[in-house]
mmCIF file of C-alpha atoms in Angstrom:
data_model
loop_
_atom_site.group_PDB
_atom_site.id
_atom_site.type_symbol
_atom_site.label_atom_id
_atom_site.label_comp_id
_atom_site.label_asym_id
_atom_site.label_seq_id
_atom_site.Cartn_x
_atom_site.Cartn_y
_atom_site.Cartn_z
ATOM 1 C CA ASP A 1 -13.609 -36.465 202.170
ATOM 2 C CA ILE A 2 -11.199 -38.735 200.324
ATOM 3 C CA VAL A 3 -10.994 -42.156 201.949
ATOM 4 C CA LEU A 4 -7.763 -44.135 201.691
ATOM 5 C CA THR A 5 -8.028 -47.868 202.319
ATOM 6 C CA GLN A 6 -4.845 -49.813 202.882
ATOM 7 C CA SER A 7 -4.406 -53.539 202.485
ATOM 8 C CA PRO A 8 -3.515 -55.663 204.213
ATOM 9 C CA ASP A 9 -3.932 -54.363 207.780
ATOM 10 C CA SER A 10 -0.925 -56.429 208.811
ATOM 11 C CA LEU A 11 1.774 -58.291 206.982
ATOM 12 C CA ALA A 12 4.522 -60.723 207.983
ATOM 13 C CA VAL A 13 7.419 -61.163 205.573
ATOM 14 C CA SER A 14 10.687 -63.061 205.847
ATOM 15 C CA LEU A 15 13.948 -61.158 205.924
ATOM 16 C CA GLY A 16 15.212 -60.530 202.413
ATOM 17 C CA GLU A 17 11.796 -61.079 200.862
ATOM 18 C CA ARG A 18 9.528 -58.541 199.165
ATOM 19 C CA ALA A 19 6.817 -56.686 201.050
ATOM 20 C CA THR A 20 3.933 -55.035 199.232
ATOM 21 C CA ILE A 21 1.381 -52.660 200.740
ATOM 22 C CA ASN A 22 -1.572 -51.302 198.811
ATOM 23 C CA CYS A 23 -3.508 -48.066 199.160
ATOM 24 C CA LYS A 24 -6.771 -47.404 197.356
ATOM 25 C CA SER A 25 -8.241 -43.943 197.139
ATOM 26 C CA SER A 26 -11.976 -43.233 196.953
ATOM 27 C CA GLN A 27 -11.282 -40.745 194.163
ATOM 28 C CA SER A 28 -8.519 -39.591 191.875
ATOM 29 C CA ILE A 29 -5.785 -37.619 193.596
ATOM 30 C CA ILE A 30 -4.046 -36.180 190.580
ATOM 31 C CA TYR A 31 -2.669 -32.742 191.466
ATOM 32 C CA SER A 32 -3.775 -30.279 188.814
ATOM 33 C CA SER A 33 -0.688 -28.061 188.962
ATOM 34 C CA ASN A 34 1.721 -30.781 187.845
ATOM 35 C CA ASN A 35 -0.465 -33.734 186.818
ATOM 36 C CA LYS A 36 1.119 -35.916 189.463
ATOM 37 C CA ASN A 37 -0.589 -38.187 191.973
ATOM 38 C CA ASN A 38 -0.458 -36.459 195.332
ATOM 39 C CA LEU A 39 0.087 -39.524 197.478
ATOM 40 C CA GLY A 40 2.771 -40.089 200.056
ATOM 41 C CA TRP A 41 3.966 -42.988 202.162
ATOM 42 C CA TYR A 42 5.176 -42.748 205.742
ATOM 43 C CA GLN A 43 6.934 -45.178 208.054
ATOM 44 C CA GLN A 44 6.316 -45.002 211.788
ATOM 45 C CA LYS A 45 8.308 -46.966 214.323
ATOM 46 C CA PRO A 46 7.119 -47.326 217.941
ATOM 47 C CA GLY A 47 7.558 -44.176 219.974
ATOM 48 C CA GLN A 48 8.677 -42.142 216.969
ATOM 49 C CA PRO A 49 6.978 -39.626 214.681
ATOM 50 C CA PRO A 50 6.241 -40.701 211.127
ATOM 51 C CA LYS A 51 8.966 -40.465 208.518
ATOM 52 C CA LEU A 52 8.285 -39.503 204.913
ATOM 53 C CA LEU A 53 9.451 -42.233 202.533
ATOM 54 C CA ILE A 54 7.773 -41.545 199.194
ATOM 55 C CA TYR A 55 5.921 -38.569 197.726
ATOM 56 C CA TRP A 56 4.190 -37.850 194.419
ATOM 57 C CA ALA A 57 3.411 -41.596 194.583
ATOM 58 C CA SER A 58 6.860 -42.652 193.378
ATOM 59 C CA THR A 59 9.530 -40.108 194.351
ATOM 60 C CA ARG A 60 11.826 -41.326 197.092
ATOM 61 C CA GLU A 61 12.602 -38.824 199.836
ATOM 62 C CA SER A 62 16.266 -37.946 200.245
ATOM 63 C CA GLY A 63 18.136 -40.510 202.332
ATOM 64 C CA VAL A 64 15.519 -43.248 201.983
ATOM 65 C CA PRO A 65 17.071 -46.591 200.944
ATOM 66 C CA ASP A 66 16.382 -47.612 197.371
ATOM 67 C CA ARG A 67 14.735 -50.843 198.486
ATOM 68 C CA PHE A 68 11.666 -48.661 199.101
ATOM 69 C CA SER A 69 9.669 -47.795 195.993
ATOM 70 C CA GLY A 70 6.231 -46.426 195.236
ATOM 71 C CA SER A 71 4.022 -46.950 192.241
ATOM 72 C CA GLY A 72 0.500 -46.499 191.007
ATOM 73 C CA SER A 73 -1.769 -43.872 189.541
ATOM 74 C CA GLY A 74 -5.318 -42.639 189.708
ATOM 75 C CA THR A 75 -6.802 -44.460 192.679
ATOM 76 C CA ASP A 76 -4.519 -47.458 193.251
ATOM 77 C CA PHE A 77 -1.077 -47.199 194.768
ATOM 78 C CA THR A 78 1.574 -49.553 196.094
ATOM 79 C CA LEU A 79 4.543 -49.329 198.424
ATOM 80 C CA THR A 80 7.123 -52.040 197.825
ATOM 81 C CA ILE A 81 10.079 -52.989 199.971
ATOM 82 C CA SER A 82 12.215 -55.098 197.691
ATOM 83 C CA SER A 83 14.260 -56.935 200.315
ATOM 84 C CA LEU A 84 12.971 -56.655 203.859
ATOM 85 C CA GLN A 85 15.454 -55.667 206.537
ATOM 86 C CA ALA A 86 14.949 -55.995 210.289
ATOM 87 C CA GLU A 87 14.872 -52.217 210.670
ATOM 88 C CA ASP A 88 11.858 -51.999 208.337
ATOM 89 C CA VAL A 89 9.519 -53.345 211.015
ATOM 90 C CA ALA A 90 7.042 -50.497 211.437
ATOM 91 C CA VAL A 91 3.566 -49.272 210.616
ATOM 92 C CA TYR A 92 3.213 -47.780 207.156
ATOM 93 C CA TYR A 93 0.671 -45.123 206.193
ATOM 94 C CA CYS A 94 -0.367 -43.631 202.897
ATOM 95 C CA GLN A 95 -1.650 -40.044 202.781
ATOM 96 C CA GLN A 96 -3.268 -37.894 200.150
ATOM 97 C CA CYS A 97 -2.483 -34.184 199.906
ATOM 98 C CA HIS A 98 -4.899 -33.579 197.056
ATOM 99 C CA SER A 99 -7.748 -31.989 199.004
ATOM 100 C CA THR A 100 -8.431 -31.174 202.635
ATOM 101 C CA PRO A 101 -8.811 -32.905 204.967
ATOM 102 C CA TYR A 102 -5.526 -34.532 203.958
ATOM 103 C CA THR A 103 -6.490 -38.020 205.010
ATOM 104 C CA PHE A 104 -4.297 -40.961 205.913
ATOM 105 C CA GLY A 105 -4.896 -44.634 205.360
ATOM 106 C CA GLN A 106 -5.568 -46.735 208.456
ATOM 107 C CA GLY A 107 -2.020 -48.112 208.496
ATOM 108 C CA THR A 108 -0.379 -51.441 207.740
ATOM 109 C CA LYS A 109 1.699 -53.151 210.393
ATOM 110 C CA LEU A 110 4.737 -54.885 208.928
ATOM 111 C CA GLU A 111 6.456 -57.628 210.895
ATOM 112 C CA ILE A 112 9.141 -60.219 210.344
ATOM 113 C CA LYS A 113 7.986 -63.776 209.649
ATOM 114 C CA GLU B 1 19.547 -28.860 211.630
ATOM 115 C CA VAL B 2 15.785 -28.671 211.354
ATOM 116 C CA GLN B 3 14.071 -29.004 214.717
ATOM 117 C CA LEU B 4 10.426 -28.913 215.725
ATOM 118 C CA VAL B 5 9.659 -29.070 219.424
ATOM 119 C CA GLU B 6 6.087 -29.300 220.660
ATOM 120 C CA SER B 7 4.984 -28.336 224.146
ATOM 121 C CA GLY B 8 1.841 -27.561 226.090
ATOM 122 C CA GLY B 9 0.233 -30.965 226.336
ATOM 123 C CA GLY B 10 -1.215 -32.341 229.530
ATOM 124 C CA LEU B 11 -4.258 -33.690 231.335
ATOM 125 C CA VAL B 12 -7.436 -31.609 231.126
ATOM 126 C CA GLN B 13 -11.091 -32.200 231.849
ATOM 127 C CA PRO B 14 -13.752 -32.314 229.147
ATOM 128 C CA GLY B 15 -14.820 -28.830 228.118
ATOM 129 C CA GLU B 16 -11.532 -27.221 229.104
ATOM 130 C CA SER B 17 -8.957 -25.530 226.886
ATOM 131 C CA LEU B 18 -5.303 -26.066 226.082
ATOM 132 C CA ARG B 19 -2.773 -24.289 223.876
ATOM 133 C CA LEU B 20 -0.076 -26.260 222.126
ATOM 134 C CA SER B 21 3.119 -24.674 220.844
ATOM 135 C CA CYS B 22 5.688 -25.812 218.309
ATOM 136 C CA ALA B 23 9.070 -24.101 218.286
ATOM 137 C CA ALA B 24 10.801 -24.292 214.919
ATOM 138 C CA SER B 25 14.500 -23.855 214.204
ATOM 139 C CA GLY B 26 17.066 -24.668 211.570
ATOM 140 C CA PHE B 27 15.060 -23.440 208.591
ATOM 141 C CA ILE B 28 13.369 -20.309 207.291
ATOM 142 C CA PHE B 29 10.014 -20.641 209.035
ATOM 143 C CA THR B 30 8.285 -18.105 206.803
ATOM 144 C CA ASP B 31 8.982 -20.242 203.716
ATOM 145 C CA TYR B 32 6.707 -23.067 204.806
ATOM 146 C CA TRP B 33 3.147 -23.998 205.477
ATOM 147 C CA MET B 34 2.855 -25.857 208.773
ATOM 148 C CA THR B 35 0.548 -28.653 209.885
ATOM 149 C CA TRP B 36 -0.772 -30.306 213.029
ATOM 150 C CA VAL B 37 -1.354 -34.070 212.899
ATOM 151 C CA ARG B 38 -2.639 -36.132 215.821
ATOM 152 C CA GLN B 39 -2.575 -39.776 216.803
ATOM 153 C CA ALA B 40 -4.899 -41.251 219.402
ATOM 154 C CA PRO B 41 -3.310 -43.930 221.623
ATOM 155 C CA GLY B 42 -2.792 -47.088 219.599
ATOM 156 C CA LYS B 43 -4.537 -45.593 216.565
ATOM 157 C CA GLY B 44 -3.631 -44.142 213.194
ATOM 158 C CA LEU B 45 -2.707 -40.662 212.046
ATOM 159 C CA GLU B 46 -5.254 -37.886 211.640
ATOM 160 C CA TRP B 47 -4.605 -34.597 209.855
ATOM 161 C CA VAL B 48 -5.916 -31.775 212.062
ATOM 162 C CA ALA B 49 -5.122 -28.393 210.519
ATOM 163 C CA ASN B 50 -2.672 -26.454 208.422
ATOM 164 C CA ILE B 51 -1.682 -22.831 207.970
ATOM 165 C CA LYS B 52 -0.106 -20.873 205.143
ATOM 166 C CA GLU B 53 3.313 -19.242 205.419
ATOM 167 C CA ASP B 54 1.869 -15.820 206.264
ATOM 168 C CA GLY B 55 -1.049 -17.123 208.327
ATOM 169 C CA THR B 56 -3.701 -15.910 205.899
ATOM 170 C CA MET B 57 -5.055 -19.338 205.003
ATOM 171 C CA LYS B 58 -6.067 -22.038 207.455
ATOM 172 C CA LYS B 59 -7.849 -25.353 207.013
ATOM 173 C CA TYR B 60 -9.287 -27.749 209.605
ATOM 174 C CA VAL B 61 -10.681 -31.244 209.785
ATOM 175 C CA ASP B 62 -14.438 -31.072 210.438
ATOM 176 C CA SER B 63 -14.199 -32.700 213.873
ATOM 177 C CA VAL B 64 -12.216 -29.735 215.279
ATOM 178 C CA ASN B 65 -13.533 -26.897 213.127
ATOM 179 C CA GLY B 66 -14.942 -24.177 215.377
ATOM 180 C CA ARG B 67 -13.192 -25.553 218.475
ATOM 181 C CA PHE B 68 -9.512 -25.448 217.474
ATOM 182 C CA THR B 69 -7.559 -22.523 216.057
ATOM 183 C CA ILE B 70 -4.223 -22.834 214.329
ATOM 184 C CA SER B 71 -1.954 -19.800 214.315
ATOM 185 C CA ARG B 72 1.670 -18.845 213.946
ATOM 186 C CA ASP B 73 4.034 -16.120 215.088
ATOM 187 C CA ASN B 74 6.654 -15.774 212.400
ATOM 188 C CA ALA B 75 8.701 -13.380 214.525
ATOM 189 C CA LYS B 76 9.060 -16.152 217.092
ATOM 190 C CA ASN B 77 9.310 -19.057 214.623
ATOM 191 C CA SER B 78 6.411 -20.667 216.424
ATOM 192 C CA LEU B 79 3.256 -22.553 215.532
ATOM 193 C CA TYR B 80 0.267 -22.851 217.856
ATOM 194 C CA LEU B 81 -2.912 -24.849 218.273
ATOM 195 C CA GLN B 82 -5.530 -23.357 220.563
ATOM 196 C CA MET B 83 -7.887 -26.153 221.574
ATOM 197 C CA ASN B 84 -11.207 -25.236 223.211
ATOM 198 C CA SER B 85 -14.159 -27.329 224.352
ATOM 199 C CA LEU B 86 -11.969 -30.401 224.505
ATOM 200 C CA ARG B 87 -13.556 -33.823 224.303
ATOM 201 C CA ALA B 88 -12.398 -37.298 225.269
ATOM 202 C CA GLU B 89 -11.946 -38.086 221.577
ATOM 203 C CA ASP B 90 -9.344 -35.317 221.292
ATOM 204 C CA THR B 91 -6.990 -37.403 223.437
ATOM 205 C CA ALA B 92 -3.919 -37.953 221.286
ATOM 206 C CA VAL B 93 -0.304 -37.181 220.650
ATOM 207 C CA TYR B 94 -0.185 -33.967 218.645
ATOM 208 C CA TYR B 95 2.619 -33.510 216.135
ATOM 209 C CA CYS B 96 3.627 -30.400 214.252
ATOM 210 C CA ALA B 97 5.159 -30.894 210.826
ATOM 211 C CA ARG B 98 6.929 -28.830 208.205
ATOM 212 C CA THR B 99 4.767 -28.910 205.157
ATOM 213 C CA TYR B 100 5.259 -29.215 201.434
ATOM 214 C CA GLU B 101 2.445 -29.508 198.924
ATOM 215 C CA TYR B 102 3.182 -33.231 198.775
ATOM 216 C CA GLY B 103 3.634 -34.051 202.473
ATOM 217 C CA TYR B 104 5.627 -33.495 205.642
ATOM 218 C CA ASP B 105 9.378 -33.869 205.681
ATOM 219 C CA TYR B 106 10.117 -32.967 209.319
ATOM 220 C CA TRP B 107 8.022 -33.792 212.377
ATOM 221 C CA GLY B 108 8.360 -32.970 216.027
ATOM 222 C CA GLN B 109 8.379 -35.675 218.692
ATOM 223 C CA GLY B 110 4.833 -34.837 219.691
ATOM 224 C CA THR B 111 3.045 -33.712 222.829
ATOM 225 C CA LEU B 112 0.381 -35.793 224.582
ATOM 226 C CA VAL B 113 -3.026 -34.321 225.294
ATOM 227 C CA THR B 114 -5.293 -36.320 227.593
ATOM 228 C CA VAL B 115 -8.903 -35.287 228.067
ATOM 229 C CA SER B 116 -10.463 -37.098 230.985
ATOM 230 C CA SER B 117 -12.518 -36.428 234.065
#
């Protein structure tokens, strides 16, 4: 199984500052059909289902604010929130859809400093 | 409007069975793979199983393989998860999700399954 390891486990950032979450994969997750990295990022707020933010490592889902961006390739990926807003407090998960089981990272809890 | 509504959760004893349902609306159900994802209380997300548009292909995480069965009824726009031989570690909120090859764009609100004696 592909293991995704997120860092840090928790993060406190001041409003308006940048937040960066990392996700490292135990193996390459390049999707053979399009040569893209099959990694997504989700945001989950308390009591709510997850929400897809980023897919193919860097493509923003429709309606997601442009302060959210994804980057990386191969085995190392990053979710960046360029200017933290109060509504961004949540747990963030990466997920690979390269090979089953489609594993998630353990989650990163983002709070306001 | 896309809607996914799970039902069927509840409290069961270890070894018992439960069948979850997910009613889909607002999109062409037969155009999409579908997925079950679970989340144990206070824990992270775990992919459980997925099923192809026509039901001919199914995949499971090892921990449920042989105990859980994913299925769908395209005439009823419904997804199911038959869970047998339930264990305490199956306690979780179970979500159904509309599936693309790159992830899940719509999720239900989830249904809680508690396995306890």
